[in-house]
Amino acid sequence: MARLISGKTTSKKNIENKRVKQIVYSYVSLFGLCSISDLKEKILYSGRITKDKNEVKKKLEESSSKKEKIVDVLLENSSKGWKLSHALIPLLKLIKLLPMAKEFSAIFSLLEHSLIDNYLICIDDLERKESTLTMTQLMGVVDELGKRKSCKIILILNDKTLSKQDLIDFNKYREKIVDLEIEYQPTTKENILKVFDSSHCFIEDFSEIFQTLNTSNIRIIKKFKWGIYKIESFIKDIEYSLQKQIFTRFAIFCWSFYDSENSLSLEDVIKEINNKEWILNPLKNENEDLSDEVKKWRGIASHFGLFPLEFDDHLVSMVTKGYLNKKSFRQVLEKKNQDEQASNARKKIHEAWDTYRGSFGDIEDVKEELKKLLDGDLSKISLSNFSQSIDLLEEFGVGILDYIEKYIKANKELFLSVEEYPYFKFFEIKNPQLKDRIENLRNVPRKFDIDEVLNNVSKNEGWDPKELDFLDSLSEDKIFEWMLSNPDSLPRKIKRGLLLFEDVRSNKEEQQKVFDAIVEKTKSALIRVGKKSPHDKRRVEIFYGLEIPES
């Protein structure tokens, strides 16, 4: 008779460690097996002796006398825990290599079958066998080994993933052959703890993510673990909220790619995330006939708040190809982490304000939280949030001048580069010290460098008024000298910097004259460069489309 363990695969080690009466234990996975002969051969050659030498000898000597010579070989070459294949595989495989061996294949099969006696056999992955090995054949072998060969057989399968015909055939012989059924259904948390150490700093996050996905598939969790360890060095210093976004998305991609019971493919999930259907079409929409899978997905997407993120392609590549572009992934993370830091700073400031407005309790917690934020990275805090925070701290009697100086220093380049109106007029800065420091900083004459200005203009395809005034002040000689200084990215700075103004039109006549003057001086300087040599002439004509007149 056979014992059946259904559900997710249990550990064969748990079976090996149990006290058993059989002299040999054999674990066999049906994955890829095509025939009964393959199965019997694998059972034999996977066998491990579970008893000591004397007990093995006693058991074997009770068998047919036809086995005596083979028994002697086994006893001379095996001891507790050794594979039987140490003795049998070299012998049988050597014989099979002899001329005319194929003619005796049936005899070899009978020999191998005769040696399978008094075994404890664990047959795993019934749902993964090849179609040529039918369920009827398999159950027949199980019945024979149990009744005629004194074997005990354990069948492990996931009956939810059996083919329709296999399930019909299995149920047909189930009552006759299987004497005990155990449903192995560990919780998500139990399987998480089989894969990750309980002391892992994100163990609760992992459990929450996979519980929301409603999966305890240990293979998926192991794939997830592999990916997390691969990117651990990249994410260890980023914001916790961003770390959790990465864990969540990687878990979802693994789940949709590897879970055979999930009808939503990875491509479907990516499409749903990009389309943001869970926002556009709520779950309760009377005009829609949604499948259970779509409803489940929209519940998951709504729970995690899934939007397209810049690093999704990198995580998908890890799942589908096992490859991570480390340089690109690191660059994307650095930018995203900066955004996340700024977002988290805003949230904390708003939370402090909500606490202050929403209760009449002690203000110490609010004060300490604001001080903690302002002692951090001030470049991540917007001017409006900083202004409101120091106003509140000043009201609490906290000195703020040091905070103002640190904030100005951390954001100096920003204050110098932005237009005055859109940045400083949308709200009123109440603190006079902060307002004066910003105005004084912006009133200091700025030293412009032609290469720096053109780098900014060409990258941003825009400019501030002071940069435009500077470019207008340049003479043709200055532009010519700069071109000959071999600056980096010269073509970009000319085409998308100086010559950018050729395609710009202004409804202000004076400003249009400035645009035209910059372009005219640039083209004159290029023509001078083209007259220096035949090679320069050709380059200017080809790359900048200017005709160089004969001298």
XYZ file of C-alpha atoms in Angstrom:
551
model
C 0.000 0.000 0.000
C 1.024 3.598 -0.529
C 0.908 6.703 1.592
C -0.131 9.886 -0.189
C 1.115 13.368 0.637
C -0.739 15.953 -1.422
C -0.271 19.692 -1.686
C 3.129 21.341 -1.810
C 6.228 19.183 -1.773
C 7.558 18.351 1.660
C 11.221 17.793 2.397
C 12.488 14.305 1.621
C 14.897 14.774 4.522
C 11.904 14.684 6.859
C 11.123 11.239 5.482
C 14.722 10.018 5.581
C 15.021 10.890 9.253
C 11.993 8.849 10.323
C 12.550 5.411 11.855
C 11.668 2.829 9.197
C 11.746 -0.972 8.982
C 12.799 -1.205 5.341
C 16.494 -1.804 4.659
C 16.742 0.653 1.765
C 15.355 4.152 1.267
C 15.022 5.528 -2.275
C 13.839 8.998 -3.306
C 12.746 9.447 -6.924
C 11.467 12.526 -8.719
C 9.292 11.771 -11.751
C 10.301 15.032 -13.393
C 11.106 14.165 -17.012
C 10.750 10.379 -16.600
C 9.273 8.716 -19.671
C 8.756 5.032 -18.854
C 8.339 2.392 -16.167
C 11.831 1.037 -16.865
C 13.253 4.546 -16.195
C 11.365 4.618 -12.911
C 12.558 1.185 -11.732
C 16.149 1.955 -12.675
C 16.041 5.227 -10.762
C 14.499 3.561 -7.707
C 17.287 0.990 -7.640
C 20.215 3.300 -8.232
C 18.964 5.964 -5.808
C 18.725 3.473 -2.953
C 20.470 4.140 0.348
C 20.928 1.399 2.957
C 19.242 2.361 6.228
C 20.366 -0.543 8.469
C 23.690 -1.853 9.716
C 25.628 -4.543 7.843
C 24.403 -7.530 9.849
C 20.753 -6.546 9.609
C 21.086 -5.969 5.879
C 22.701 -9.370 5.432
C 19.947 -11.072 7.418
C 17.209 -9.396 5.370
C 18.864 -10.137 2.036
C 19.571 -13.745 2.896
C 15.872 -14.208 3.515
C 15.300 -13.362 -0.148
C 15.687 -15.630 -3.135
C 18.894 -17.662 -3.293
C 19.331 -16.349 -6.827
C 20.530 -13.103 -5.303
C 23.251 -14.615 -3.130
C 26.203 -13.686 -5.336
C 24.975 -10.116 -5.680
C 24.346 -9.992 -1.936
C 28.017 -10.841 -1.312
C 29.092 -7.982 -3.571
C 26.744 -5.568 -1.820
C 27.876 -6.550 1.644
C 31.522 -6.191 0.720
C 31.033 -2.743 -0.788
C 28.250 -1.180 1.285
C 27.694 -0.015 4.820
C 25.037 2.035 6.476
C 24.292 5.226 4.512
C 26.203 4.164 1.323
C 24.379 4.147 -1.956
C 23.643 0.733 -3.407
C 24.632 2.248 -6.722
C 28.275 2.210 -5.525
C 28.173 -1.519 -6.147
C 25.498 -1.938 -8.803
C 25.921 0.928 -11.239
C 29.524 0.130 -12.261
C 28.636 -3.536 -12.675
C 25.422 -3.185 -14.661
C 26.583 -0.247 -16.726
C 29.755 -2.058 -17.631
C 27.741 -5.045 -18.840
C 25.417 -2.775 -20.832
C 28.407 -1.415 -22.754
C 29.386 -4.852 -24.007
C 28.637 -5.870 -27.629
C 25.145 -7.276 -28.149
C 24.084 -5.832 -24.779
C 20.870 -4.398 -26.243
C 19.650 -7.897 -26.925
C 19.708 -8.544 -23.194
C 18.035 -5.267 -22.082
C 14.954 -7.165 -20.936
C 17.146 -9.349 -18.742
C 18.826 -6.300 -17.235
C 15.411 -4.803 -16.454
C 14.340 -8.018 -14.756
C 17.564 -8.074 -12.773
C 17.115 -4.479 -11.656
C 13.482 -5.156 -10.768
C 14.373 -8.270 -8.769
C 16.753 -6.264 -6.600
C 14.040 -3.823 -5.524
C 12.840 -5.554 -2.372
C 11.953 -4.315 1.100
C 12.404 -0.660 0.032
C 10.952 2.514 1.438
C 10.298 4.472 -1.756
C 9.401 8.157 -1.992
C 8.005 9.056 -5.422
C 7.789 12.812 -5.887
C 6.554 15.200 -8.617
C 3.828 12.986 -10.056
C 2.428 16.022 -11.830
C 5.751 16.559 -13.658
C 6.173 13.193 -15.349
C 6.180 12.884 -19.134
C 2.905 11.937 -20.824
C 4.422 8.658 -22.094
C 4.513 7.433 -18.509
C 0.792 7.099 -17.814
C -0.806 7.347 -14.408
C -2.305 3.902 -14.890
C 1.163 2.397 -15.450
C 2.554 4.224 -12.448
C -0.209 3.121 -10.093
C 0.234 -0.463 -11.333
C 3.935 -0.413 -10.410
C 3.120 1.086 -7.005
C 0.570 -1.660 -6.372
C 3.033 -4.401 -7.417
C 5.922 -3.069 -5.314
C 3.686 -2.783 -2.296
C 2.071 -6.213 -2.485
C 4.814 -8.411 -3.939
C 8.075 -6.726 -3.007
C 7.440 -5.799 0.647
C 7.909 -2.112 -0.222
C 6.363 0.911 1.421
C 5.684 3.745 -1.016
C 5.087 7.424 -0.380
C 3.575 9.437 -3.237
C 4.055 13.203 -3.226
C 2.088 15.337 -5.646
C 0.197 18.546 -6.142
C -3.177 17.226 -7.278
C -4.238 20.728 -8.327
C -1.717 20.688 -11.170
C -2.338 17.145 -12.469
C -3.626 16.930 -16.022
C -7.316 16.155 -16.373
C -6.682 12.579 -17.565
C -4.027 11.911 -14.909
C -6.425 13.085 -12.208
C -9.160 10.783 -13.535
C -6.787 7.785 -13.638
C -5.319 8.607 -10.245
C -8.722 8.826 -8.572
C -9.713 5.531 -10.247
C -6.995 3.618 -8.324
C -6.759 5.917 -5.318
C -8.991 3.956 -2.953
C -7.451 0.604 -3.854
C -3.776 1.580 -3.606
C -3.553 4.493 -1.155
C -4.129 3.597 2.505
C -3.362 6.966 4.082
C -3.543 10.543 2.801
C -1.842 13.568 4.322
C -2.450 17.057 3.027
C 0.720 19.077 3.443
C -0.397 22.695 3.531
C 2.107 24.912 5.349
C 1.293 28.538 5.953
C 3.101 31.283 4.107
C 4.945 32.268 7.281
C 6.102 28.674 7.880
C 7.595 28.407 4.398
C 9.146 31.864 4.641
C 10.952 30.652 7.775
C 12.169 27.559 5.916
C 13.885 29.812 3.375
C 14.923 32.861 5.423
C 16.425 33.005 8.889
C 13.922 34.198 11.490
C 16.331 36.998 12.455
C 16.315 38.499 8.944
C 15.544 42.204 9.285
C 12.801 42.077 6.621
C 11.197 38.758 7.603
C 7.882 40.378 8.540
C 7.789 42.348 5.289
C 8.418 39.182 3.250
C 5.628 37.375 5.099
C 3.171 40.227 4.574
C 3.962 40.436 0.838
C 3.533 36.710 0.150
C 0.440 36.482 2.358
C -1.146 39.238 0.287
C -0.256 37.259 -2.851
C -1.874 34.237 -1.143
C 0.973 31.889 -2.008
C 3.143 29.636 0.133
C 4.958 28.035 -2.822
C 8.423 27.381 -1.441
C 10.029 27.294 -4.898
C 8.815 30.829 -5.608
C 10.063 31.989 -2.214
C 13.491 30.462 -2.974
C 13.603 32.265 -6.346
C 12.705 35.460 -4.496
C 15.497 34.869 -1.978
C 18.056 34.419 -4.777
C 17.090 37.769 -6.290
C 17.056 39.612 -2.974
C 20.567 38.413 -2.142
C 21.731 39.439 -5.617
C 20.605 43.055 -5.128
C 21.214 43.284 -1.375
C 24.388 45.356 -1.754
C 22.543 47.881 -3.951
C 19.620 48.504 -1.613
C 21.136 48.244 1.868
C 21.589 52.037 2.252
C 18.443 53.307 0.519
C 15.210 54.402 2.184
C 13.227 51.618 3.851
C 10.078 52.601 1.940
C 11.953 52.156 -1.343
C 13.424 48.841 -0.192
C 9.915 47.553 0.461
C 8.742 48.695 -2.982
C 11.566 46.666 -4.536
C 10.774 43.584 -2.409
C 7.102 43.835 -3.293
C 7.574 44.203 -7.018
C 10.213 41.471 -7.246
C 7.947 39.089 -5.303
C 5.031 39.885 -7.647
C 7.179 39.312 -10.731
C 8.436 35.967 -9.334
C 4.881 34.927 -8.406
C 3.423 35.729 -11.829
C 6.340 34.115 -13.700
C 6.796 30.878 -11.719
C 3.392 30.044 -10.241
C 1.815 27.443 -12.555
C -1.510 27.781 -10.723
C -1.701 31.489 -11.505
C -3.542 32.286 -14.743
C -2.098 35.810 -14.827
C 1.220 35.750 -16.683
C 4.127 38.090 -16.019
C 3.270 39.922 -19.250
C -0.311 40.419 -17.996
C 0.922 41.793 -14.676
C 3.334 44.238 -16.314
C 0.575 45.417 -18.649
C -1.816 45.921 -15.724
C 0.794 47.905 -13.786
C 1.561 50.145 -16.769
C -2.123 50.688 -17.562
C -2.983 51.345 -13.897
C -6.295 49.574 -14.458
C -6.862 49.128 -10.723
C -7.302 52.919 -10.440
C -9.226 53.532 -13.644
C -11.639 50.619 -13.103
C -12.583 49.951 -9.463
C -13.450 46.434 -8.391
C -17.123 47.243 -7.997
C -18.096 48.273 -11.474
C -21.495 47.054 -12.573
C -20.667 47.592 -16.237
C -17.717 45.182 -16.130
C -17.721 41.412 -16.060
C -14.421 40.800 -14.303
C -12.880 37.373 -13.891
C -11.863 36.178 -10.442
C -8.188 36.480 -11.420
C -8.584 40.119 -12.516
C -10.469 40.918 -9.308
C -7.698 39.252 -7.307
C -5.028 41.204 -9.178
C -6.764 44.558 -8.729
C -7.066 43.839 -5.034
C -3.320 43.159 -4.870
C -2.469 46.231 -6.965
C -4.710 48.429 -4.831
C -3.229 47.043 -1.590
C 0.348 47.791 -2.662
C -0.461 50.929 -4.691
C 1.350 49.673 -7.782
C 2.485 52.217 -10.357
C 5.143 51.864 -13.085
C 8.620 52.482 -11.650
C 11.944 53.075 -13.369
C 13.595 49.920 -12.041
C 10.820 47.486 -13.090
C 12.672 46.425 -16.245
C 15.749 45.522 -14.198
C 13.736 43.340 -11.804
C 11.894 41.640 -14.675
C 15.238 40.918 -16.351
C 16.426 39.200 -13.175
C 13.323 37.011 -13.080
C 13.220 36.058 -16.767
C 16.919 36.062 -17.696
C 18.794 35.915 -14.403
C 20.673 39.046 -15.494
C 21.041 42.438 -13.815
C 22.632 45.473 -15.458
C 24.349 46.584 -12.260
C 25.556 49.978 -13.450
C 22.187 51.040 -14.845
C 20.301 49.619 -11.844
C 22.519 51.541 -9.433
C 21.986 54.806 -11.345
C 18.217 54.364 -11.390
C 18.190 53.561 -7.659
C 20.287 56.595 -6.750
C 17.871 58.959 -8.483
C 14.797 57.191 -7.144
C 16.232 57.197 -3.624
C 16.744 60.957 -3.768
C 13.093 61.373 -4.733
C 12.049 58.968 -1.987
C 14.068 60.857 0.632
C 12.402 64.116 -0.361
C 8.972 62.473 -0.306
C 9.563 60.929 3.121
C 10.783 64.256 4.504
C 7.571 65.925 3.295
C 5.447 63.205 4.860
C 7.196 63.498 8.230
C 6.800 67.278 8.278
C 3.109 66.963 7.413
C 2.688 64.316 10.121
C 4.296 66.632 12.666
C 1.948 69.440 11.630
C -1.067 67.116 11.797
C -0.065 66.085 15.318
C 0.297 69.745 16.332
C -3.053 70.763 14.856
C -4.957 67.635 15.810
C -4.455 67.552 19.575
C -3.890 69.614 22.706
C -1.221 67.277 24.033
C 2.438 67.834 24.827
C 4.359 69.574 22.025
C 7.692 67.941 22.894
C 7.152 65.048 20.482
C 6.380 67.468 17.636
C 9.388 69.617 18.490
C 11.787 66.673 18.646
C 10.492 65.215 15.393
C 11.004 68.522 13.548
C 14.500 68.957 15.014
C 15.380 65.414 13.963
C 14.247 66.135 10.395
C 16.177 69.417 10.176
C 19.299 67.725 11.534
C 19.198 65.403 8.506
C 19.738 66.028 4.792
C 18.324 69.519 4.217
C 18.693 69.252 0.446
C 15.694 66.874 0.517
C 13.362 69.422 2.154
C 11.507 71.940 -0.003
C 11.700 75.644 0.798
C 8.026 75.820 1.742
C 8.317 72.885 4.171
C 11.524 74.256 5.661
C 9.990 77.714 6.103
C 6.939 76.314 7.894
C 9.093 74.055 10.087
C 11.384 76.803 11.372
C 8.375 79.047 11.990
C 6.919 76.378 14.263
C 10.237 75.677 15.995
C 10.736 79.382 16.623
C 7.295 79.473 18.183
C 8.435 76.606 20.464
C 11.440 78.704 21.531
C 14.059 76.750 19.530
C 16.972 78.659 17.957
C 16.759 78.491 14.146
C 19.715 80.521 12.782
C 21.975 77.462 12.511
C 19.242 75.625 10.606
C 18.902 78.555 8.180
C 22.647 78.662 7.480
C 22.792 74.902 6.906
C 19.761 75.059 4.626
C 21.237 77.866 2.505
C 24.513 75.979 2.199
C 22.793 72.717 1.233
C 20.639 74.384 -1.447
C 22.948 77.125 -2.705
C 23.122 75.890 -6.305
C 19.341 75.593 -6.469
C 18.792 79.147 -5.270
C 21.273 80.473 -7.826
C 19.901 78.545 -10.789
C 16.126 78.985 -10.637
C 13.947 81.873 -11.820
C 12.825 84.177 -9.052
C 9.100 84.277 -9.780
C 8.059 80.636 -10.067
C 10.131 79.530 -7.097
C 9.784 82.298 -4.524
C 6.407 83.938 -5.203
C 4.081 80.940 -4.861
C 4.146 81.295 -1.093
C 5.332 83.894 1.363
C 8.447 83.286 3.448
C 7.522 84.600 6.867
C 10.895 84.353 8.569
C 12.852 87.552 7.786
C 16.284 85.961 8.378
C 15.586 83.202 5.843
C 14.196 85.644 3.313
C 17.180 88.001 3.652
C 19.726 85.198 3.330
C 18.157 83.964 0.085
C 17.901 87.467 -1.393
C 21.497 88.299 -0.444
C 22.712 85.076 -1.991
C 20.886 85.730 -5.250
C 22.097 89.342 -5.415
C 25.761 88.329 -5.366
C 27.103 88.705 -8.921
C 27.367 85.282 -10.475
C 30.500 84.272 -12.346
C 29.552 82.573 -15.581
C 31.679 80.156 -17.579
C 30.809 79.643 -21.239
C 31.362 75.899 -21.089
C 29.297 75.484 -17.918
C 26.420 77.606 -19.246
C 26.301 75.779 -22.583
C 26.401 72.445 -20.782
C 23.310 73.454 -18.760
C 21.460 74.898 -21.752
C 22.164 71.901 -24.006
C 21.148 69.367 -21.368
C 18.031 71.163 -20.176
C 17.141 72.739 -23.544
C 16.310 75.825 -21.545
C 17.964 78.742 -19.780
C 17.408 81.389 -17.165
C 17.531 85.130 -18.040
C 21.002 85.623 -16.562
C 22.407 82.798 -18.682
C 20.827 84.323 -21.770
C 22.325 87.720 -20.941
C 25.722 86.103 -20.539
C 25.564 84.337 -23.919
C 24.438 87.586 -25.540
C 27.470 89.352 -24.037
C 29.916 86.940 -25.676
C 31.778 88.244 -28.675
C 32.471 86.248 -31.820
C 36.136 86.085 -30.756
C 35.229 84.555 -27.366
C 33.049 81.913 -29.013
C 35.801 81.179 -31.562
C 38.404 80.782 -28.795
C 36.091 78.487 -26.827
C 35.551 76.269 -29.893
C 39.322 75.866 -30.318
C 39.785 74.935 -26.638
C 38.433 71.431 -27.373
C 35.752 71.307 -24.664
C 33.927 68.060 -23.894
C 30.773 67.300 -25.904
C 31.490 70.168 -28.318
C 28.895 69.193 -30.991
C 26.118 68.961 -28.381
C 26.989 72.316 -26.832
C 27.015 74.002 -30.238
C 23.951 72.381 -31.795
C 21.721 72.179 -28.691
C 23.288 75.160 -26.927
C 24.324 78.088 -29.124
C 22.409 77.058 -32.264
C 19.353 76.087 -30.196
C 18.253 79.730 -30.464
C 17.955 79.419 -34.254
C 14.774 77.371 -33.756
C 13.366 79.523 -30.953
C 10.924 82.335 -31.611
C 9.875 85.034 -29.171
C 6.903 87.401 -29.393
C 9.143 90.035 -27.811
C 11.126 91.864 -30.472
C 14.090 92.671 -28.215
C 14.451 89.097 -27.062
C 14.249 87.811 -30.625
C 17.119 90.127 -31.541
C 19.174 88.526 -28.757
C 18.434 85.030 -30.129
C 19.405 86.060 -33.660
C 22.632 87.750 -32.472
C 23.800 84.619 -30.589
C 23.171 82.461 -33.674
C 24.918 84.916 -36.018
C 28.037 85.136 -33.829
C 28.118 81.331 -33.507
C 27.933 80.763 -37.281
C 30.627 83.394 -37.905
C 32.903 81.669 -35.391
C 32.268 78.284 -37.068
C 33.144 79.719 -40.494
C 36.420 81.013 -39.062
C 37.140 77.523 -37.722
C 36.347 76.040 -41.143
C 38.899 78.322 -42.842
C 41.735 76.999 -40.663
C 42.327 73.845 -42.709
C 40.683 71.585 -45.341
C 39.794 69.075 -42.620
C 38.105 71.725 -40.476
C 36.283 73.048 -43.571
C 34.881 69.602 -44.265
C 33.852 69.032 -40.647
C 32.018 72.367 -40.367
C 30.207 71.791 -43.664
C 29.200 68.190 -42.836
C 28.357 68.484 -39.137
C 26.937 72.008 -38.973
C 25.608 72.497 -42.502
C 27.505 75.730 -43.180
C 29.127 76.598 -46.470
C 32.665 77.930 -46.066
C 33.444 80.665 -48.622
C 36.784 80.680 -50.380
C 39.307 83.065 -48.826
